[in-house]
Amino acid sequence: MRVMSLLALVVCIGCTRPPRGAVPPQPGLIGPSSRPVLVPPAEVIREVPRTDAQWRVVGREAAGLLSQYIAINTTNPPGNELQSATWLKAVLAGEGIESQIFEPRPGKANLYARLRGDGSTRPLILLNHMDVVLTSPEYWKVDPFSGAQQDGYIWGRGALDMKGEAVTQLMTLLTLKRAAVPLKRDVIFLATADEEIGGGVGAGWFVENHPELVQDAEFLLNEGGIIRADRTGRIEYYGVGTTEKSPFWLDVTARGTAGHGSRPTPDNPVHRLVRALNRVAAYQTPLVPTPVVERYLRDLSTIETDPTRRAWLADVRAALRDSAAVRFLTGDLTYNALLRNTISITGLAGSDKTNVIPPVARAALDVRLLPGQDPRAFLSDLVRVVDDSGVAITPQGPNWAATQSPTDTELFRAIVAAARQRTPDALVTTPPLTGFTDSHYFRRLGIVSYGLSPFPLNQAESRGVHGNDERVSLENLTFGVHFVYDVVSRVVAK
Ligand SMILES: [Zn+2]
């Protein structure tokens, strides 16, 4: 209720119709309590913004669009991304940008738009996913699909991951078009389905079924980066995603003899599975300092204030021979995951009746492999660890080797320049992701793909990703639209 009364005060004062560049809220999708604050048409910037005041107007326009976008519930499953694709198509059409919607399955869609350059250099893709993860509204301070603008924030599922990032890409496209910036490359805007569930009909489907629309690209920007700020908002570093670990998800299956729970059998498959999992849980995978992780930790050492830790991070290979350093490095969830292949036992299934011994028991392992690791070699190590021929370990589906993009590129230099313009002497580093994004589909086509986060976030704000009370501040959104425009225009403008 607090949200409703506050919005009633701020909604659309003096504005009777939606501005160009925004579309009216669609009936049934956006409730009156969450109607976004829209920028009046006369105020929409139709040139390349030059002043902070102009960027603040662009930021406010972005906030209005983000509120609308959040209010389209694309929780996956089922996703219903056709609704959001239709909305994006209308926003783009409002500026005269044509787009195509591909609907591989009813209600599931991908949107593709291409702003034409003179073709003298290869295109740049702005990639974003439209689906969002599940929410538990009872733990939220606001309706997660309200898109409420309150306390200087735009609230809702997707505000960070990744509808907020998508809006910074969208505003970049709109700004290039409105200002008629001459382009040396095409700029492709690709909004996809099914990123959050993997293996669906999103980026992977698009690359497989319409490679002709993307494979000529040289560069791609996607989620998977980070701008780390401290509690005061000071930027500590800009992290560009150039590589990510690869998932190698496994099923563990034990078979035995079914029976009545009152008469134990010697080959109860649940017992067998538990013994196997016990060995898996105790298994310490080797610590492997890969070159990309060594470089990232060395970068971080330059901003580490504690002298002992600074020395460990600066030379992680040496640090791994020191037990105190190993305790520090493996005690940090991220460092630990970056220094080894990891195994999390996640799924378990035995009997659904307490008095029945099942014929089969299963577990699922979430395994993540470092770049350069051979999945088959990892699997044989695990089979050796389990050491039970009655227990089968099998990959859940196709897997891929970790992919990596080089940093000696025009796009990387543009990111560094844009970062340094805002934060002189900024550390620009390349944190590998422990998870993965859709970038690997494009890296495998030879497209240089970077994770670029447009928002400076502190640790607490980052927790909104897949968590409760996800939100982005208007200040960060404004920073983000300016930053992404700056990076993109440096590589696409003539
Ligand atoms: Zn995401």
Short mmCIF file of N, CA, C and O in Angstrom, two decimals, residues 204-287:
data_model
loop_
_atom_site.label_atom_id
_atom_site.label_comp_id
_atom_site.label_asym_id
_atom_site.label_seq_id
_atom_site.Cartn_x
_atom_site.Cartn_y
_atom_site.Cartn_z
N GLY A 204 20.67 -20.28 -27.76
CA GLY A 204 21.17 -21.49 -28.42
C GLY A 204 20.33 -21.85 -29.64
O GLY A 204 20.85 -22.19 -30.70
N TRP A 205 19.02 -21.74 -29.47
CA TRP A 205 18.10 -22.01 -30.59
C TRP A 205 18.35 -21.02 -31.71
O TRP A 205 18.40 -21.39 -32.89
N PHE A 206 18.55 -19.75 -31.33
CA PHE A 206 18.72 -18.70 -32.33
C PHE A 206 19.98 -18.94 -33.16
O PHE A 206 19.97 -18.87 -34.39
N VAL A 207 21.07 -19.23 -32.45
CA VAL A 207 22.36 -19.45 -33.14
C VAL A 207 22.28 -20.68 -34.05
O VAL A 207 22.83 -20.70 -35.15
N GLU A 208 21.56 -21.70 -33.60
CA GLU A 208 21.46 -22.92 -34.39
C GLU A 208 20.55 -22.73 -35.61
O GLU A 208 20.84 -23.22 -36.69
N ASN A 209 19.45 -22.00 -35.41
CA ASN A 209 18.45 -21.90 -36.48
C ASN A 209 18.60 -20.68 -37.36
O ASN A 209 18.11 -20.68 -38.49
N HIS A 210 19.25 -19.64 -36.86
CA HIS A 210 19.43 -18.43 -37.68
C HIS A 210 20.86 -17.90 -37.58
O HIS A 210 21.08 -16.72 -37.31
N PRO A 211 21.83 -18.77 -37.84
CA PRO A 211 23.22 -18.31 -37.75
C PRO A 211 23.49 -17.16 -38.72
O PRO A 211 24.31 -16.29 -38.43
N GLU A 212 22.76 -17.13 -39.84
CA GLU A 212 23.01 -16.10 -40.87
C GLU A 212 22.74 -14.70 -40.32
O GLU A 212 23.26 -13.72 -40.86
N LEU A 213 21.97 -14.59 -39.24
CA LEU A 213 21.63 -13.26 -38.71
C LEU A 213 22.67 -12.74 -37.71
O LEU A 213 22.64 -11.56 -37.35
N VAL A 214 23.54 -13.62 -37.25
CA VAL A 214 24.50 -13.18 -36.22
C VAL A 214 25.96 -13.50 -36.53
O VAL A 214 26.87 -12.87 -35.99
N GLN A 215 26.19 -14.48 -37.41
CA GLN A 215 27.56 -15.00 -37.50
C GLN A 215 28.56 -14.04 -38.14
O GLN A 215 29.77 -14.25 -38.02
N ASP A 216 28.07 -12.96 -38.77
CA ASP A 216 29.03 -12.00 -39.34
C ASP A 216 29.51 -10.99 -38.29
O ASP A 216 30.34 -10.14 -38.58
N ALA A 217 29.00 -11.09 -37.05
CA ALA A 217 29.37 -10.11 -36.03
C ALA A 217 30.81 -10.30 -35.57
O ALA A 217 31.33 -11.41 -35.56
N GLU A 218 31.42 -9.19 -35.19
CA GLU A 218 32.78 -9.25 -34.62
C GLU A 218 32.72 -9.25 -33.10
O GLU A 218 33.49 -9.93 -32.44
N PHE A 219 31.75 -8.46 -32.56
CA PHE A 219 31.71 -8.24 -31.11
C PHE A 219 30.31 -8.50 -30.55
O PHE A 219 29.31 -8.35 -31.26
N LEU A 220 30.29 -8.82 -29.26
CA LEU A 220 29.01 -8.98 -28.56
C LEU A 220 29.17 -8.50 -27.12
O LEU A 220 30.19 -8.75 -26.48
N LEU A 221 28.15 -7.80 -26.63
CA LEU A 221 28.10 -7.43 -25.21
C LEU A 221 26.91 -8.13 -24.58
O LEU A 221 25.81 -8.16 -25.14
N ASN A 222 27.11 -8.67 -23.39
CA ASN A 222 26.09 -9.47 -22.71
C ASN A 222 26.24 -9.23 -21.21
O ASN A 222 27.14 -8.51 -20.77
N GLU A 223 25.37 -9.86 -20.43
CA GLU A 223 25.56 -9.85 -18.98
C GLU A 223 26.83 -10.65 -18.64
O GLU A 223 27.43 -11.26 -19.51
N GLY A 224 27.20 -10.63 -17.35
CA GLY A 224 28.35 -11.44 -16.95
C GLY A 224 29.57 -10.61 -16.57
O GLY A 224 30.63 -11.16 -16.34
N GLY A 225 29.39 -9.29 -16.53
CA GLY A 225 30.47 -8.44 -16.03
C GLY A 225 30.10 -7.92 -14.65
O GLY A 225 29.08 -8.31 -14.07
N ILE A 226 30.93 -7.03 -14.13
CA ILE A 226 30.66 -6.48 -12.80
C ILE A 226 31.35 -5.12 -12.69
O ILE A 226 32.44 -4.94 -13.24
N ILE A 227 30.68 -4.16 -12.06
CA ILE A 227 31.39 -2.96 -11.63
C ILE A 227 31.26 -2.97 -10.10
O ILE A 227 30.16 -2.80 -9.57
N ARG A 228 32.37 -3.24 -9.43
CA ARG A 228 32.31 -3.39 -7.97
C ARG A 228 32.49 -2.05 -7.30
O ARG A 228 33.46 -1.35 -7.55
N ALA A 229 31.52 -1.68 -6.46
CA ALA A 229 31.61 -0.45 -5.68
C ALA A 229 31.72 -0.81 -4.21
O ALA A 229 31.31 -1.91 -3.80
N ASP A 230 32.29 0.10 -3.42
CA ASP A 230 32.29 -0.15 -1.97
C ASP A 230 31.01 0.45 -1.37
O ASP A 230 30.14 0.92 -2.09
N ARG A 231 30.93 0.41 -0.04
CA ARG A 231 29.68 0.85 0.60
C ARG A 231 29.37 2.32 0.37
O ARG A 231 28.24 2.75 0.42
N THR A 232 30.42 3.10 0.09
CA THR A 232 30.19 4.53 -0.13
C THR A 232 29.86 4.82 -1.59
O THR A 232 29.62 5.96 -1.95
N GLY A 233 29.88 3.79 -2.44
CA GLY A 233 29.58 3.99 -3.85
C GLY A 233 30.82 4.21 -4.71
O GLY A 233 30.73 4.32 -5.92
N ARG A 234 32.00 4.23 -4.06
CA ARG A 234 33.25 4.42 -4.81
C ARG A 234 33.54 3.17 -5.63
O ARG A 234 33.43 2.05 -5.12
N ILE A 235 33.87 3.35 -6.91
CA ILE A 235 34.12 2.20 -7.78
C ILE A 235 35.49 1.61 -7.48
O ILE A 235 36.51 2.32 -7.52
N GLU A 236 35.52 0.30 -7.14
CA GLU A 236 36.79 -0.37 -6.84
C GLU A 236 37.41 -0.93 -8.11
O GLU A 236 38.61 -0.91 -8.29
N TYR A 237 36.58 -1.52 -8.97
CA TYR A 237 37.10 -1.99 -10.26
C TYR A 237 35.97 -2.23 -11.25
O TYR A 237 34.82 -2.38 -10.87
N TYR A 238 36.36 -2.25 -12.52
CA TYR A 238 35.45 -2.63 -13.60
C TYR A 238 35.85 -4.05 -14.03
O TYR A 238 36.99 -4.26 -14.42
N GLY A 239 34.93 -4.97 -13.94
CA GLY A 239 35.22 -6.36 -14.33
C GLY A 239 34.51 -6.70 -15.64
O GLY A 239 33.30 -6.57 -15.75
N VAL A 240 35.30 -7.12 -16.61
CA VAL A 240 34.75 -7.48 -17.92
C VAL A 240 34.80 -9.01 -18.04
O VAL A 240 35.87 -9.60 -17.85
N GLY A 241 33.68 -9.61 -18.34
CA GLY A 241 33.62 -11.07 -18.45
C GLY A 241 34.20 -11.54 -19.77
O GLY A 241 33.68 -11.21 -20.84
N THR A 242 35.32 -12.28 -19.70
CA THR A 242 35.91 -12.79 -20.94
C THR A 242 35.86 -14.32 -20.99
O THR A 242 36.09 -14.91 -22.03
N THR A 243 35.60 -14.94 -19.83
CA THR A 243 35.53 -16.40 -19.81
C THR A 243 34.66 -16.85 -18.66
O THR A 243 34.41 -16.09 -17.71
N GLU A 244 34.18 -18.07 -18.73
CA GLU A 244 33.34 -18.62 -17.66
C GLU A 244 33.60 -20.12 -17.56
O GLU A 244 34.02 -20.75 -18.52
N LYS A 245 33.38 -20.65 -16.36
CA LYS A 245 33.54 -22.10 -16.21
C LYS A 245 32.44 -22.81 -17.01
O LYS A 245 31.40 -22.22 -17.31
N SER A 246 32.70 -24.06 -17.33
CA SER A 246 31.67 -24.77 -18.11
C SER A 246 30.96 -25.78 -17.22
O SER A 246 31.58 -26.45 -16.39
N PRO A 247 29.64 -25.88 -17.36
CA PRO A 247 28.88 -26.84 -16.55
C PRO A 247 29.07 -28.26 -17.09
O PRO A 247 29.11 -28.46 -18.31
N PHE A 248 29.21 -29.20 -16.20
CA PHE A 248 29.33 -30.62 -16.59
C PHE A 248 28.46 -31.40 -15.60
O PHE A 248 28.96 -31.99 -14.65
N TRP A 249 27.14 -31.30 -15.80
CA TRP A 249 26.20 -31.85 -14.82
C TRP A 249 26.08 -33.35 -14.99
O TRP A 249 25.98 -33.86 -16.12
N LEU A 250 26.09 -34.03 -13.84
CA LEU A 250 26.17 -35.50 -13.85
C LEU A 250 25.02 -36.14 -13.07
O LEU A 250 24.56 -35.58 -12.07
N ASP A 251 24.59 -37.29 -13.55
CA ASP A 251 23.65 -38.14 -12.80
C ASP A 251 24.44 -39.28 -12.17
O ASP A 251 25.30 -39.87 -12.82
N VAL A 252 24.11 -39.59 -10.92
CA VAL A 252 24.72 -40.73 -10.25
C VAL A 252 23.58 -41.71 -9.97
O VAL A 252 22.57 -41.33 -9.37
N THR A 253 23.73 -42.94 -10.42
CA THR A 253 22.65 -43.92 -10.29
C THR A 253 23.17 -45.20 -9.66
O THR A 253 24.16 -45.76 -10.12
N ALA A 254 22.49 -45.62 -8.59
CA ALA A 254 22.83 -46.90 -7.96
C ALA A 254 21.64 -47.84 -8.10
O ALA A 254 20.49 -47.42 -7.92
N ARG A 255 21.92 -49.08 -8.46
CA ARG A 255 20.84 -50.07 -8.59
C ARG A 255 21.02 -51.17 -7.57
O ARG A 255 22.12 -51.44 -7.11
N GLY A 256 19.90 -51.83 -7.22
CA GLY A 256 19.97 -52.92 -6.26
C GLY A 256 18.67 -53.70 -6.29
O GLY A 256 17.95 -53.67 -7.29
N THR A 257 18.36 -54.35 -5.17
CA THR A 257 17.16 -55.17 -5.13
C THR A 257 16.10 -54.45 -4.32
O THR A 257 16.35 -54.03 -3.18
N ALA A 258 14.91 -54.34 -4.92
CA ALA A 258 13.79 -53.70 -4.23
C ALA A 258 13.26 -54.65 -3.15
O ALA A 258 13.46 -55.87 -3.22
N GLY A 259 12.60 -54.10 -2.16
CA GLY A 259 12.04 -54.97 -1.12
C GLY A 259 11.29 -54.17 -0.09
O GLY A 259 11.09 -52.96 -0.22
N HIS A 260 10.87 -54.91 0.97
CA HIS A 260 10.14 -54.26 2.04
C HIS A 260 11.15 -53.66 3.03
O HIS A 260 12.14 -54.32 3.37
N GLY A 261 10.86 -52.46 3.45
CA GLY A 261 11.79 -51.77 4.34
C GLY A 261 11.99 -52.48 5.67
O GLY A 261 12.98 -52.25 6.37
N SER A 262 11.07 -53.39 6.02
CA SER A 262 11.18 -54.09 7.32
C SER A 262 12.20 -55.22 7.26
O SER A 262 12.57 -55.77 8.29
N ARG A 263 12.62 -55.60 6.00
CA ARG A 263 13.61 -56.69 5.88
C ARG A 263 14.77 -56.20 5.02
O ARG A 263 14.77 -56.34 3.81
N PRO A 264 15.77 -55.58 5.65
CA PRO A 264 16.87 -54.95 4.91
C PRO A 264 17.56 -55.92 3.95
O PRO A 264 17.75 -57.10 4.28
N THR A 265 17.89 -55.43 2.77
CA THR A 265 18.61 -56.22 1.77
C THR A 265 20.07 -55.77 1.76
O THR A 265 20.37 -54.61 2.04
N PRO A 266 20.97 -56.68 1.44
CA PRO A 266 22.39 -56.29 1.46
C PRO A 266 22.76 -55.30 0.37
O PRO A 266 23.75 -54.59 0.48
N ASP A 267 21.98 -55.26 -0.73
CA ASP A 267 22.35 -54.33 -1.82
C ASP A 267 21.31 -53.23 -2.01
O ASP A 267 20.95 -52.87 -3.12
N ASN A 268 20.84 -52.69 -0.88
CA ASN A 268 19.93 -51.52 -0.92
C ASN A 268 20.61 -50.40 -1.72
O ASN A 268 21.68 -49.91 -1.34
N PRO A 269 20.02 -49.97 -2.86
CA PRO A 269 20.68 -48.96 -3.70
C PRO A 269 20.83 -47.61 -3.02
O PRO A 269 21.73 -46.84 -3.36
N VAL A 270 19.96 -47.33 -2.05
CA VAL A 270 20.09 -46.04 -1.35
C VAL A 270 21.36 -46.05 -0.50
O VAL A 270 22.11 -45.07 -0.46
N HIS A 271 21.61 -47.18 0.17
CA HIS A 271 22.84 -47.28 0.96
C HIS A 271 24.05 -47.13 0.05
O HIS A 271 25.02 -46.43 0.37
N ARG A 272 23.97 -47.81 -1.09
CA ARG A 272 25.08 -47.78 -2.03
C ARG A 272 25.34 -46.33 -2.52
O ARG A 272 26.47 -45.88 -2.60
N LEU A 273 24.23 -45.64 -2.82
CA LEU A 273 24.35 -44.26 -3.31
C LEU A 273 24.95 -43.36 -2.22
O LEU A 273 25.83 -42.54 -2.48
N VAL A 274 24.48 -43.54 -1.01
CA VAL A 274 24.97 -42.70 0.09
C VAL A 274 26.48 -42.91 0.30
O VAL A 274 27.23 -41.95 0.51
N ARG A 275 26.92 -44.18 0.20
CA ARG A 275 28.38 -44.44 0.34
C ARG A 275 29.15 -43.72 -0.77
O ARG A 275 30.19 -43.10 -0.54
N ALA A 276 28.59 -43.79 -1.99
CA ALA A 276 29.27 -43.14 -3.12
C ALA A 276 29.31 -41.62 -2.92
O ALA A 276 30.34 -40.97 -3.13
N LEU A 277 28.19 -41.07 -2.49
CA LEU A 277 28.13 -39.61 -2.32
C LEU A 277 29.03 -39.14 -1.19
O LEU A 277 29.58 -38.04 -1.23
N ASN A 278 29.17 -40.00 -0.19
CA ASN A 278 30.05 -39.66 0.91
C ASN A 278 31.48 -39.48 0.40
O ASN A 278 32.19 -38.54 0.79
N ARG A 279 31.88 -40.35 -0.52
CA ARG A 279 33.24 -40.23 -1.09
C ARG A 279 33.32 -38.97 -1.97
O ARG A 279 34.34 -38.27 -1.95
N VAL A 280 32.25 -38.69 -2.71
CA VAL A 280 32.25 -37.50 -3.57
C VAL A 280 32.36 -36.24 -2.71
O VAL A 280 33.14 -35.32 -3.00
N ALA A 281 31.59 -36.21 -1.61
CA ALA A 281 31.58 -35.02 -0.74
C ALA A 281 32.95 -34.80 -0.11
O ALA A 281 33.36 -33.65 0.11
N ALA A 282 33.66 -35.88 0.17
CA ALA A 282 34.97 -35.74 0.83
C ALA A 282 36.09 -35.45 -0.16
O ALA A 282 37.20 -35.08 0.23
N TYR A 283 35.79 -35.62 -1.44
CA TYR A 283 36.83 -35.48 -2.47
C TYR A 283 37.24 -34.01 -2.64
O TYR A 283 36.41 -33.16 -2.93
N GLN A 284 38.51 -33.74 -2.45
CA GLN A 284 39.03 -32.39 -2.66
C GLN A 284 39.64 -32.35 -4.06
O GLN A 284 40.72 -32.93 -4.29
N THR A 285 38.99 -31.68 -4.98
CA THR A 285 39.55 -31.59 -6.33
C THR A 285 40.85 -30.77 -6.26
O THR A 285 40.99 -29.88 -5.41
N PRO A 286 41.78 -31.07 -7.15
CA PRO A 286 43.07 -30.35 -7.09
C PRO A 286 42.91 -28.86 -7.32
O PRO A 286 42.02 -28.43 -8.06
N LEU A 287 43.79 -28.07 -6.70
CA LEU A 287 43.81 -26.62 -6.93
C LEU A 287 44.69 -26.35 -8.15
O LEU A 287 45.83 -26.79 -8.22
#
